[in-house]
Short mmCIF file of C-alpha atoms in Angstrom, two decimals:
data_model
loop_
_atom_site.label_atom_id
_atom_site.label_comp_id
_atom_site.label_asym_id
_atom_site.label_seq_id
_atom_site.Cartn_x
_atom_site.Cartn_y
_atom_site.Cartn_z
CA MET A 1 0.00 0.00 0.00
CA ASN A 2 1.29 3.37 -1.04
CA ASP A 3 -0.01 6.44 0.73
CA ARG A 4 2.35 9.06 -0.62
CA ASP A 5 -0.37 11.65 -0.77
CA GLY A 6 1.97 14.49 0.06
CA ASP A 7 3.63 15.28 -3.25
CA PRO A 8 2.81 14.14 -6.75
CA GLN A 9 5.38 11.55 -7.82
CA ASP A 10 7.06 11.39 -11.23
CA ILE A 11 8.53 7.93 -11.62
CA VAL A 12 10.71 6.78 -14.55
CA LYS A 13 12.50 3.46 -14.79
CA LEU A 14 14.46 2.15 -17.79
CA THR A 15 15.38 -1.41 -17.05
CA HIS A 16 16.58 -4.67 -18.55
CA ASP A 17 14.31 -6.59 -16.18
CA LYS A 18 10.88 -7.95 -17.00
CA LEU A 19 8.17 -5.36 -16.36
CA SER A 20 5.29 -5.79 -13.91
CA ALA A 21 1.83 -4.22 -14.11
CA ASP A 22 1.47 -4.68 -10.34
CA ALA A 23 4.69 -2.76 -9.71
CA VAL A 24 3.47 0.19 -11.81
CA SER A 25 -0.01 0.19 -10.31
CA GLU A 26 1.44 0.09 -6.79
CA ALA A 27 3.77 2.96 -7.67
CA VAL A 28 0.88 5.28 -8.54
CA VAL A 29 -2.03 4.21 -6.29
CA CYS A 30 -2.86 6.70 -3.55
CA GLN A 31 -5.44 7.19 -0.83
CA SER A 32 -7.08 10.25 -2.36
CA CYS A 33 -7.39 8.75 -5.85
CA GLY A 34 -10.22 6.62 -7.16
CA ALA A 35 -8.69 5.86 -10.53
CA VAL A 36 -5.54 4.32 -11.95
CA SER A 37 -5.30 4.07 -15.74
CA MET A 38 -2.60 2.04 -17.41
CA PHE A 39 -1.24 1.29 -20.83
CA ILE A 40 0.95 -1.71 -21.59
CA GLY A 41 2.82 -1.95 -24.88
CA THR A 42 3.63 -5.54 -25.82
CA THR A 43 5.66 -7.22 -28.51
CA ARG A 44 3.67 -8.41 -31.52
CA ASN A 45 4.59 -11.65 -33.23
CA ASN A 46 4.45 -10.43 -36.80
CA PHE A 47 5.18 -7.50 -39.08
CA GLU A 48 3.99 -7.56 -42.68
CA GLY A 49 3.79 -11.31 -42.58
CA LYS A 50 7.31 -11.78 -41.19
CA LYS A 51 7.47 -13.70 -37.95
CA VAL A 52 9.03 -11.64 -35.17
CA VAL A 53 10.95 -13.72 -32.65
CA GLN A 54 12.04 -10.92 -30.36
CA LEU A 55 12.71 -7.20 -30.06
CA GLU A 56 15.75 -5.37 -28.86
CA TYR A 57 15.45 -1.91 -27.34
CA GLU A 58 18.13 0.68 -26.80
CA ALA A 59 17.86 4.17 -25.34
CA TYR A 60 19.76 7.39 -24.97
CA VAL A 61 19.13 6.94 -21.29
CA PRO A 62 19.67 10.37 -19.69
CA MET A 63 17.76 12.13 -22.47
CA ALA A 64 14.97 9.54 -22.42
CA GLU A 65 14.55 10.29 -18.73
CA SER A 66 14.58 14.07 -19.23
CA GLN A 67 12.11 13.82 -22.15
CA LEU A 68 9.76 11.70 -20.04
CA LYS A 69 9.92 14.26 -17.23
CA LYS A 70 9.06 16.94 -19.79
CA ILE A 71 6.02 14.89 -20.88
CA PHE A 72 5.01 14.54 -17.22
CA ARG A 73 5.13 18.34 -16.83
CA ASP A 74 2.89 18.69 -19.90
CA ILE A 75 0.44 16.17 -18.40
CA ARG A 76 0.31 18.12 -15.13
CA ASP A 77 -0.33 21.35 -17.04
CA ARG A 78 -3.22 19.78 -18.96
CA TRP A 79 -4.70 17.64 -16.16
CA PRO A 80 -3.84 19.38 -12.88
CA THR A 81 -5.65 16.79 -10.74
CA VAL A 82 -3.38 13.98 -11.97
CA ARG A 83 -1.60 12.57 -8.93
CA HIS A 84 1.24 10.14 -9.64
CA ILE A 85 2.75 9.23 -13.03
CA CYS A 86 4.95 6.21 -13.65
CA VAL A 87 6.65 4.93 -16.81
CA HIS A 88 8.63 1.71 -16.85
CA HIS A 89 10.34 1.01 -20.19
CA ARG A 90 12.24 -2.15 -20.86
CA LEU A 91 15.63 -2.19 -22.64
CA GLY A 92 17.58 -4.98 -24.29
CA VAL A 93 15.90 -8.16 -25.49
CA VAL A 94 12.11 -8.40 -25.07
CA PRO A 95 10.49 -11.74 -26.04
CA VAL A 96 7.18 -11.79 -27.93
CA THR A 97 4.10 -10.96 -25.73
CA GLU A 98 6.20 -9.46 -22.93
CA ALA A 99 5.71 -5.79 -22.08
CA SER A 100 8.10 -3.22 -23.51
CA VAL A 101 6.47 -0.28 -21.73
CA ILE A 102 3.98 0.18 -18.89
CA ILE A 103 2.46 3.57 -18.11
CA GLY A 104 0.39 4.24 -14.98
CA VAL A 105 -1.41 7.43 -13.95
CA SER A 106 -3.57 8.02 -10.88
CA SER A 107 -6.22 10.71 -10.43
CA PRO A 108 -9.20 11.33 -8.13
CA HIS A 109 -11.63 10.75 -11.03
CA ARG A 110 -11.15 8.50 -14.02
CA ARG A 111 -11.39 10.90 -16.96
CA GLU A 112 -8.11 12.63 -16.20
CA SER A 113 -6.01 9.50 -15.81
CA LEU A 114 -7.56 7.86 -18.90
CA GLU A 115 -6.80 10.91 -21.03
CA ALA A 116 -3.34 11.37 -19.52
CA VAL A 117 -2.32 7.78 -20.26
CA ALA A 118 -3.41 8.11 -23.90
CA TYR A 119 -1.47 11.38 -24.16
CA CYS A 120 1.61 9.90 -22.49
CA ILE A 121 2.03 6.94 -24.85
CA GLU A 122 1.48 9.20 -27.86
CA ALA A 123 4.08 11.71 -26.63
CA LEU A 124 6.51 8.95 -25.65
CA LYS A 125 6.43 7.49 -29.16
CA ALA A 126 6.94 10.94 -30.70
CA ASN A 127 9.66 12.32 -28.43
CA VAL A 128 11.53 9.89 -26.21
CA PRO A 129 14.88 8.67 -27.65
CA ILE A 130 14.35 4.92 -27.52
CA TRP A 131 14.71 2.56 -30.48
CA LYS A 132 13.64 -0.96 -31.21
CA LYS A 133 14.93 -3.51 -33.64
CA GLU A 134 12.67 -6.34 -34.72
CA VAL A 135 14.43 -9.64 -35.15
CA TYR A 136 12.70 -11.88 -37.71
CA GLU A 137 12.71 -15.62 -37.87
CA THR A 138 13.98 -15.76 -41.44
CA GLU A 139 14.98 -12.35 -42.75
CA GLY A 140 17.37 -10.69 -40.37
CA SER A 141 16.22 -7.60 -38.50
CA ALA A 142 14.96 -4.05 -38.98
CA TRP A 143 14.96 -0.84 -36.96
CA LYS A 144 11.37 0.28 -36.52
CA GLU A 145 10.04 3.83 -36.87
CA ASN A 146 7.10 5.21 -34.90
CA LYS A 147 4.62 6.96 -37.16
CA GLU A 148 4.32 9.53 -34.33
CA CYS A 149 7.98 10.55 -34.82
CA LEU A 150 8.16 13.73 -36.91
CA TRP A 151 11.38 12.86 -38.69
CA ALA A 152 10.50 9.25 -39.50
CA GLY A 153 10.66 8.29 -43.19
CA SER A 154 7.41 7.80 -45.01
CA GLY A 155 8.33 4.26 -46.09
CA GLN A 156 7.47 2.56 -42.82
CA LYS A 157 4.59 4.79 -41.78
CA MET B 1 38.39 27.78 -33.31
CA ASN B 2 37.76 24.11 -32.73
CA THR B 3 36.58 22.16 -29.70
CA GLU B 4 36.29 18.51 -28.69
CA VAL B 5 32.82 17.07 -28.35
CA LEU B 6 31.48 13.58 -27.67
CA VAL B 7 29.33 12.21 -30.50
CA LEU B 8 26.90 9.38 -29.65
CA TYR B 9 25.39 7.13 -32.32
CA PHE B 10 22.18 5.20 -31.73
CA ALA B 11 20.26 2.45 -33.48
CA LYS B 12 20.74 2.45 -37.26
CA SER B 13 23.29 5.29 -37.11
CA ALA B 14 25.49 3.19 -34.80
CA GLU B 15 25.26 0.27 -37.23
CA LEU B 16 26.17 2.50 -40.19
CA ALA B 17 28.97 4.35 -38.41
CA GLY B 18 30.25 1.10 -36.94
CA LEU B 19 30.65 2.64 -33.50
CA LYS B 20 28.56 3.95 -30.62
CA ALA B 21 30.60 6.93 -29.51
CA GLU B 22 33.63 8.96 -30.50
CA THR B 23 35.29 12.21 -29.54
CA ILE B 24 35.85 14.54 -32.46
CA SER B 25 37.18 18.03 -32.99
CA VAL B 26 34.73 20.44 -34.63
CA PRO B 27 34.29 24.22 -34.99
CA CYS B 28 32.82 25.91 -31.90
CA GLU B 29 30.12 27.38 -34.07
CA LEU B 30 28.65 25.78 -37.17
CA SER B 31 25.29 25.02 -38.71
CA SER B 32 23.63 21.74 -37.79
CA LEU B 33 23.87 20.72 -41.46
CA GLN B 34 27.64 21.42 -41.45
CA LEU B 35 27.93 19.27 -38.34
CA TRP B 36 26.10 16.48 -40.16
CA GLN B 37 28.45 16.81 -43.15
CA GLU B 38 31.36 16.56 -40.75
CA LEU B 39 30.04 13.23 -39.49
CA VAL B 40 29.25 11.94 -42.99
CA SER B 41 32.81 12.74 -44.12
CA ARG B 42 34.05 10.48 -41.34
CA HIS B 43 31.41 7.78 -41.89
CA PRO B 44 30.11 7.98 -45.49
CA ARG B 45 27.51 5.24 -44.92
CA LEU B 46 25.62 7.65 -42.64
CA SER B 47 24.55 9.63 -45.70
CA VAL B 48 21.48 7.43 -46.29
CA LEU B 49 20.01 8.83 -43.05
CA ARG B 50 20.10 12.47 -44.24
CA GLU B 51 16.32 12.88 -44.59
CA GLN B 52 15.45 10.93 -41.45
CA VAL B 53 17.70 12.09 -38.69
CA VAL B 54 17.99 14.89 -36.13
CA PHE B 55 20.62 15.76 -33.54
CA ALA B 56 20.32 16.06 -29.83
CA VAL B 57 22.74 18.73 -28.66
CA ARG B 58 23.10 18.75 -24.90
CA GLN B 59 19.90 16.61 -24.85
CA GLU B 60 17.80 19.06 -26.89
CA TYR B 61 16.59 18.16 -30.38
CA VAL B 62 18.08 20.15 -33.30
CA VAL B 63 16.96 19.52 -36.87
CA LEU B 64 19.46 19.52 -39.75
CA GLY B 65 19.58 22.91 -41.45
CA ASP B 66 20.99 26.42 -41.30
CA GLN B 67 20.56 26.94 -37.61
CA LEU B 68 23.76 27.58 -35.67
CA VAL B 69 25.01 25.12 -33.09
CA ARG B 70 27.41 26.48 -30.48
CA LEU B 71 29.63 23.85 -28.91
CA GLN B 72 31.91 23.80 -25.90
CA ALA B 73 34.49 21.28 -24.85
CA GLY B 74 32.85 18.18 -23.43
CA ASP B 75 29.44 18.81 -25.01
CA GLU B 76 27.43 15.76 -26.00
CA VAL B 77 25.95 15.52 -29.50
CA ALA B 78 23.74 12.54 -30.30
CA VAL B 79 22.67 11.27 -33.71
CA ILE B 80 18.96 10.44 -33.43
CA PRO B 81 17.38 8.23 -36.10
CA PRO B 82 13.57 7.93 -36.16
CA LEU B 83 12.31 6.93 -32.73
CA SER B 84 10.64 3.60 -32.07
CA GLY B 85 10.15 3.42 -28.33
CA GLY B 86 6.94 2.32 -26.67
CA MET C 1 2.67 -16.03 -21.52
CA ASN C 2 -0.73 -16.29 -23.03
CA ASP C 3 -1.02 -17.10 -26.71
CA ARG C 4 -4.73 -17.71 -27.00
CA ASP C 5 -4.88 -16.06 -30.38
CA GLY C 6 -7.57 -18.38 -31.65
CA ASP C 7 -10.76 -16.91 -30.23
CA PRO C 8 -11.41 -13.59 -28.54
CA GLN C 9 -11.80 -14.20 -24.81
CA ASP C 10 -14.46 -12.61 -22.59
CA ILE C 11 -13.36 -13.00 -19.00
CA VAL C 12 -15.41 -12.01 -15.93
CA LYS C 13 -14.49 -12.71 -12.33
CA LEU C 14 -16.38 -11.55 -9.24
CA THR C 15 -14.29 -12.45 -6.25
CA HIS C 16 -13.72 -11.80 -2.56
CA ASP C 17 -9.97 -12.08 -3.10
CA LYS C 18 -7.57 -9.19 -3.55
CA LEU C 19 -7.29 -8.18 -7.21
CA SER C 20 -4.08 -8.23 -9.24
CA ALA C 21 -3.17 -6.02 -12.19
CA ASP C 22 -0.71 -8.67 -13.37
CA ALA C 23 -3.45 -11.31 -13.40
CA VAL C 24 -5.69 -9.13 -15.58
CA SER C 25 -2.90 -8.10 -17.93
CA GLU C 26 -1.82 -11.74 -18.33
CA ALA C 27 -5.43 -12.71 -19.03
CA VAL C 28 -5.67 -10.38 -22.05
CA VAL C 29 -2.17 -10.23 -23.53
CA CYS C 30 -1.80 -12.01 -26.86
CA GLN C 31 0.79 -12.52 -29.54
CA SER C 32 -0.97 -10.53 -32.24
CA CYS C 33 -1.68 -7.51 -30.00
CA GLY C 34 0.61 -4.59 -29.37
CA ALA C 35 -1.57 -2.88 -26.78
CA VAL C 36 -3.16 -3.65 -23.44
CA SER C 37 -5.12 -0.85 -21.78
CA MET C 38 -6.27 -1.11 -18.20
CA PHE C 39 -8.38 0.75 -15.70
CA ILE C 40 -8.16 0.16 -11.97
CA GLY C 41 -10.80 1.57 -9.63
CA THR C 42 -9.51 2.04 -6.10
CA THR C 43 -11.04 2.97 -2.77
CA ARG C 44 -10.71 6.64 -1.84
CA ASN C 45 -10.10 7.60 1.75
CA ASN C 46 -12.66 10.38 2.02
CA PHE C 47 -16.12 11.48 0.92
CA GLU C 48 -17.29 15.01 1.60
CA GLY C 49 -14.76 15.33 4.38
CA LYS C 50 -15.77 12.08 6.10
CA LYS C 51 -12.96 9.60 6.53
CA VAL C 52 -13.69 6.31 4.77
CA VAL C 53 -12.17 3.30 6.49
CA GLN C 54 -13.37 0.62 4.08
CA LEU C 55 -15.92 -0.29 1.45
CA GLU C 56 -18.20 -3.24 1.19
CA TYR C 57 -19.39 -4.48 -2.18
CA GLU C 58 -22.27 -6.76 -3.00
CA ALA C 59 -23.55 -7.97 -6.36
CA TYR C 60 -26.47 -9.67 -8.01
CA VAL C 61 -23.88 -12.10 -9.28
CA PRO C 62 -25.51 -13.91 -12.24
CA MET C 63 -26.98 -10.69 -13.60
CA ALA C 64 -23.71 -8.79 -13.07
CA GLU C 65 -22.02 -11.43 -15.17
CA SER C 66 -24.67 -11.32 -17.90
CA GLN C 67 -24.62 -7.50 -17.98
CA LEU C 68 -20.83 -7.50 -18.31
CA LYS C 69 -21.06 -9.97 -21.20
CA LYS C 70 -23.59 -7.63 -22.80
CA ILE C 71 -21.11 -4.73 -22.44
CA PHE C 72 -18.41 -6.90 -23.99
CA ARG C 73 -20.65 -7.54 -27.00
CA ASP C 74 -21.18 -3.78 -27.36
CA ILE C 75 -17.41 -3.24 -27.22
CA ARG C 76 -16.85 -5.82 -29.96
CA ASP C 77 -19.51 -4.15 -32.12
CA ARG C 78 -17.86 -0.74 -31.73
CA TRP C 79 -14.21 -1.83 -31.86
CA PRO C 80 -14.08 -5.03 -33.91
CA THR C 81 -10.29 -5.37 -33.60
CA VAL C 82 -10.48 -5.65 -29.80
CA ARG C 83 -9.01 -9.02 -28.86
CA HIS C 84 -9.51 -10.10 -25.23
CA ILE C 85 -11.58 -8.36 -22.54
CA CYS C 86 -11.28 -9.06 -18.82
CA VAL C 87 -13.11 -7.58 -15.82
CA HIS C 88 -12.25 -8.58 -12.27
CA HIS C 89 -14.55 -7.01 -9.66
CA ARG C 90 -14.02 -7.47 -5.96
CA LEU C 91 -16.87 -8.20 -3.53
CA GLY C 92 -17.10 -7.95 0.24
CA VAL C 93 -14.77 -5.75 2.26
CA VAL C 94 -12.22 -3.68 0.31
CA PRO C 95 -9.70 -1.68 2.39
CA VAL C 96 -8.75 1.86 1.37
CA THR C 97 -6.34 2.06 -1.67
CA GLU C 98 -7.03 -1.53 -2.73
CA ALA C 99 -8.60 -2.16 -6.13
CA SER C 100 -12.34 -2.74 -6.37
CA VAL C 101 -12.31 -3.29 -10.13
CA ILE C 102 -9.68 -3.97 -12.79
CA ILE C 103 -10.51 -3.86 -16.49
CA GLY C 104 -8.11 -5.02 -19.19
CA VAL C 105 -8.53 -4.91 -22.98
CA SER C 106 -6.06 -5.96 -25.66
CA SER C 107 -5.98 -4.85 -29.29
CA PRO C 108 -3.46 -4.81 -32.14
CA HIS C 109 -3.18 -0.99 -31.93
CA ARG C 110 -3.62 1.18 -28.90
CA ARG C 111 -6.52 3.46 -29.82
CA GLU C 112 -9.11 0.68 -29.74
CA SER C 113 -8.16 -0.71 -26.34
CA LEU C 114 -7.85 2.76 -24.78
CA GLU C 115 -11.32 3.73 -25.99
CA ALA C 116 -12.80 0.35 -25.08
CA VAL C 117 -11.52 0.52 -21.50
CA ALA C 118 -13.00 4.00 -21.03
CA TYR C 119 -16.31 2.77 -22.46
CA CYS C 120 -16.29 -0.36 -20.30
CA ILE C 121 -15.90 1.40 -16.94
CA GLU C 122 -18.58 3.93 -17.92
CA ALA C 123 -21.01 1.17 -18.94
CA LEU C 124 -20.16 -0.92 -15.89
CA LYS C 125 -21.03 1.94 -13.56
CA ALA C 126 -24.30 2.58 -15.41
CA ASN C 127 -25.54 -0.99 -15.88
CA VAL C 128 -23.95 -3.71 -13.79
CA PRO C 129 -25.86 -4.62 -10.59
CA ILE C 130 -23.14 -4.12 -8.01
CA TRP C 131 -23.42 -1.88 -4.93
CA LYS C 132 -20.97 -0.41 -2.50
CA LYS C 133 -21.40 0.84 1.02
CA GLU C 134 -18.89 3.30 2.39
CA VAL C 135 -18.06 2.76 6.04
CA TYR C 136 -17.00 5.98 7.75
CA GLU C 137 -14.73 6.37 10.73
CA THR C 138 -17.26 8.34 12.76
CA GLU C 139 -20.66 8.50 11.10
CA GLY C 140 -21.85 5.03 10.21
CA SER C 141 -22.14 4.08 6.58
CA ALA C 142 -23.87 4.99 3.33
CA TRP C 143 -24.82 3.20 0.13
CA LYS C 144 -23.23 5.04 -2.77
CA GLU C 145 -24.84 5.90 -6.11
CA ASN C 146 -22.99 6.13 -9.41
CA LYS C 147 -23.81 9.32 -11.26
CA GLU C 148 -23.78 7.15 -14.40
CA CYS C 149 -26.80 5.15 -13.12
CA LEU C 150 -29.97 6.44 -14.77
CA TRP C 151 -32.22 5.85 -11.76
CA ALA C 152 -29.89 7.29 -9.13
CA GLY C 153 -31.29 10.09 -7.01
CA SER C 154 -30.07 13.61 -7.73
CA GLY C 155 -28.91 14.11 -4.15
CA GLN C 156 -25.65 12.23 -4.44
CA LYS C 157 -24.86 13.07 -8.04
CA MET D 1 -54.33 -16.32 -11.20
CA ASN D 2 -51.36 -16.11 -8.88
CA THR D 3 -47.88 -17.58 -9.06
CA GLU D 4 -44.91 -17.92 -6.72
CA VAL D 5 -41.81 -15.91 -7.51
CA LEU D 6 -38.52 -15.36 -5.75
CA VAL D 7 -37.90 -11.73 -4.80
CA LEU D 8 -34.28 -10.67 -4.19
CA TYR D 9 -33.40 -7.50 -2.28
CA PHE D 10 -30.04 -5.81 -2.65
CA ALA D 11 -28.12 -3.06 -0.89
CA LYS D 12 -30.39 -0.44 0.68
CA SER D 13 -33.55 -2.35 -0.25
CA ALA D 14 -32.31 -5.36 1.71
CA GLU D 15 -31.63 -3.15 4.73
CA LEU D 16 -35.10 -1.58 4.50
CA ALA D 17 -36.94 -4.86 3.90
CA GLY D 18 -34.90 -6.58 6.57
CA LEU D 19 -34.27 -9.59 4.38
CA LYS D 20 -32.36 -10.58 1.25
CA ALA D 21 -34.81 -12.94 -0.40
CA GLU D 22 -38.35 -14.21 -0.05
CA THR D 23 -40.83 -16.21 -2.06
CA ILE D 24 -44.16 -14.48 -2.54
CA SER D 25 -47.37 -15.12 -4.38
CA VAL D 26 -48.32 -12.48 -6.96
CA PRO D 27 -50.61 -12.21 -9.98
CA CYS D 28 -49.19 -13.78 -13.14
CA GLU D 29 -49.69 -10.51 -14.93
CA LEU D 30 -49.47 -7.08 -13.36
CA SER D 31 -47.87 -3.73 -13.99
CA SER D 32 -44.38 -3.16 -12.62
CA LEU D 33 -45.80 -0.40 -10.43
CA GLN D 34 -48.39 -2.81 -9.00
CA LEU D 35 -45.62 -5.27 -8.27
CA TRP D 36 -43.77 -2.52 -6.41
CA GLN D 37 -46.89 -1.69 -4.39
CA GLU D 38 -47.16 -5.37 -3.52
CA LEU D 39 -43.66 -5.28 -2.07
CA VAL D 40 -44.24 -1.99 -0.25
CA SER D 41 -47.39 -3.41 1.37
CA ARG D 42 -45.23 -6.18 2.80
CA HIS D 43 -42.31 -3.91 3.74
CA PRO D 44 -43.57 -0.32 4.17
CA ARG D 45 -40.05 1.05 4.74
CA LEU D 46 -39.27 0.32 1.10
CA SER D 47 -41.49 3.23 0.08
CA VAL D 48 -38.65 5.76 0.39
CA LEU D 49 -36.98 4.08 -2.60
CA ARG D 50 -39.92 4.69 -4.97
CA GLU D 51 -38.17 7.29 -7.14
CA GLN D 52 -34.81 5.55 -7.18
CA VAL D 53 -35.39 1.92 -7.89
CA VAL D 54 -35.96 -0.44 -10.80
CA PHE D 55 -36.68 -4.16 -11.04
CA ALA D 56 -34.73 -6.86 -12.74
CA VAL D 57 -37.20 -9.46 -13.96
CA ARG D 58 -35.45 -12.62 -15.12
CA GLN D 59 -32.26 -10.49 -15.14
CA GLU D 60 -33.63 -7.76 -17.42
CA TYR D 61 -34.20 -4.24 -16.12
CA VAL D 62 -37.81 -3.03 -15.87
CA VAL D 63 -38.64 0.49 -14.70
CA LEU D 64 -41.59 1.13 -12.39
CA GLY D 65 -44.68 2.14 -14.35
CA ASP D 66 -47.59 0.89 -16.38
CA GLN D 67 -45.74 -1.74 -18.34
CA LEU D 68 -46.97 -5.27 -17.85
CA VAL D 69 -44.83 -7.89 -16.18
CA ARG D 70 -45.68 -11.51 -16.89
CA LEU D 71 -44.50 -13.94 -14.26
CA GLN D 72 -44.20 -17.69 -14.12
CA ALA D 73 -43.58 -19.97 -11.18
CA GLY D 74 -39.94 -19.82 -10.11
CA ASP D 75 -39.19 -16.51 -11.83
CA GLU D 76 -36.65 -14.28 -10.14
CA VAL D 77 -37.49 -10.62 -9.50
CA ALA D 78 -34.75 -8.41 -8.06
CA VAL D 79 -35.14 -4.99 -6.42
CA ILE D 80 -32.34 -2.83 -7.81
CA PRO D 81 -31.45 0.39 -5.96
CA PRO D 82 -29.08 2.85 -7.69
CA LEU D 83 -25.93 1.06 -8.79
CA SER D 84 -22.53 1.83 -7.30
CA GLY D 85 -20.17 -0.75 -8.74
CA GLY D 86 -16.78 0.07 -10.16
#
């Protein structure tokens, strides 16, 4: 049980360990909040018919952390009642169906945390310097490009 | 006047450059496009990224173009291919 | 790891046990989905200045289950790419900050599961026969009324 | 003609009626409002719920009013105060 009701918490973790939805939900739950909204990004097993066996993530770690904190500030500007925000992003090898990112947001009422989580994953994909390479069963590997990233090529959009 | 900065390569740019980091000597003031050309002259294979890359200078994004980049010794410049986090 | 990619799963559990975000996320994750969205309703510690020490939930169990299945059908009509849907709702005594409900929805892309989760909690509050009594530190207890319920009195809205 | 149905009381209605379930004999066909009046005559304290209650007849919601409810032996009728799940 987490009763850090004093100050809003901004929590970022980039880790090679397996992610846990319980860990993120426990990081943001608070006594004055009725709502926790979460988003979990998982590895899909195929891309354009090619079988994906795993993904590999890398990050520009200090900048990824500072960009996430910037997103958190934007969330607090837009939804001032948001309480705690937590992003856990996995790095290194992520097997198919395991989580690559888990976002959790708590708020007294549900609308704010639901909207904030949707905003957070959108902004993360557009702005946070993290990259993933898909490793295919038969045809090598490819660096992916988020369609939300402004300088992504049109080929993969 | 030149200065030494740390250049970081990520994802596809690291594969193309064949390394993840290097310290290079560059002018203290140059356009971001000139900085890119500096890197391409060292690692010609990077040129394919021209239309799909930005820099992060001291952890702030800078697009390739005429805008001036001012660098001091020890500054960190990262080559940022299209993002794919999440 | 759950690779039930064959048929979409509709999962409902009404339970007196403590809920787990990991259990819900594992129930809906699938190999062809990139997104799991979740909503967790938790017990708040106050209502109009009165300190809440716990909540007690009761349900018309068979109808709660059939109403949830009806909501799931509506979700699948609106967002046909939604894959698995899971609702765990707790019954009996729920201490402050513990989850009373956890909803999880998986989909290939994130928009569908985010929208479906928001829809599901709204529809649950409006239509599923479950009731909660707030037990206050000093002044007895009160049956709550969801503002989403069409026949709720205006007093508590 | 009358029939025996199982009436279930939930939440505040159970507190007011003082019980959670009972089997009663009611006409096979009556309006939902008449059914409500039947229950209130047995448990007068229920009357405070009049404006904030619906039935579930065989697990389908029925509002209080003129609409006819047809009942068979063994049918389940639930008294449903305002919901507060979630």
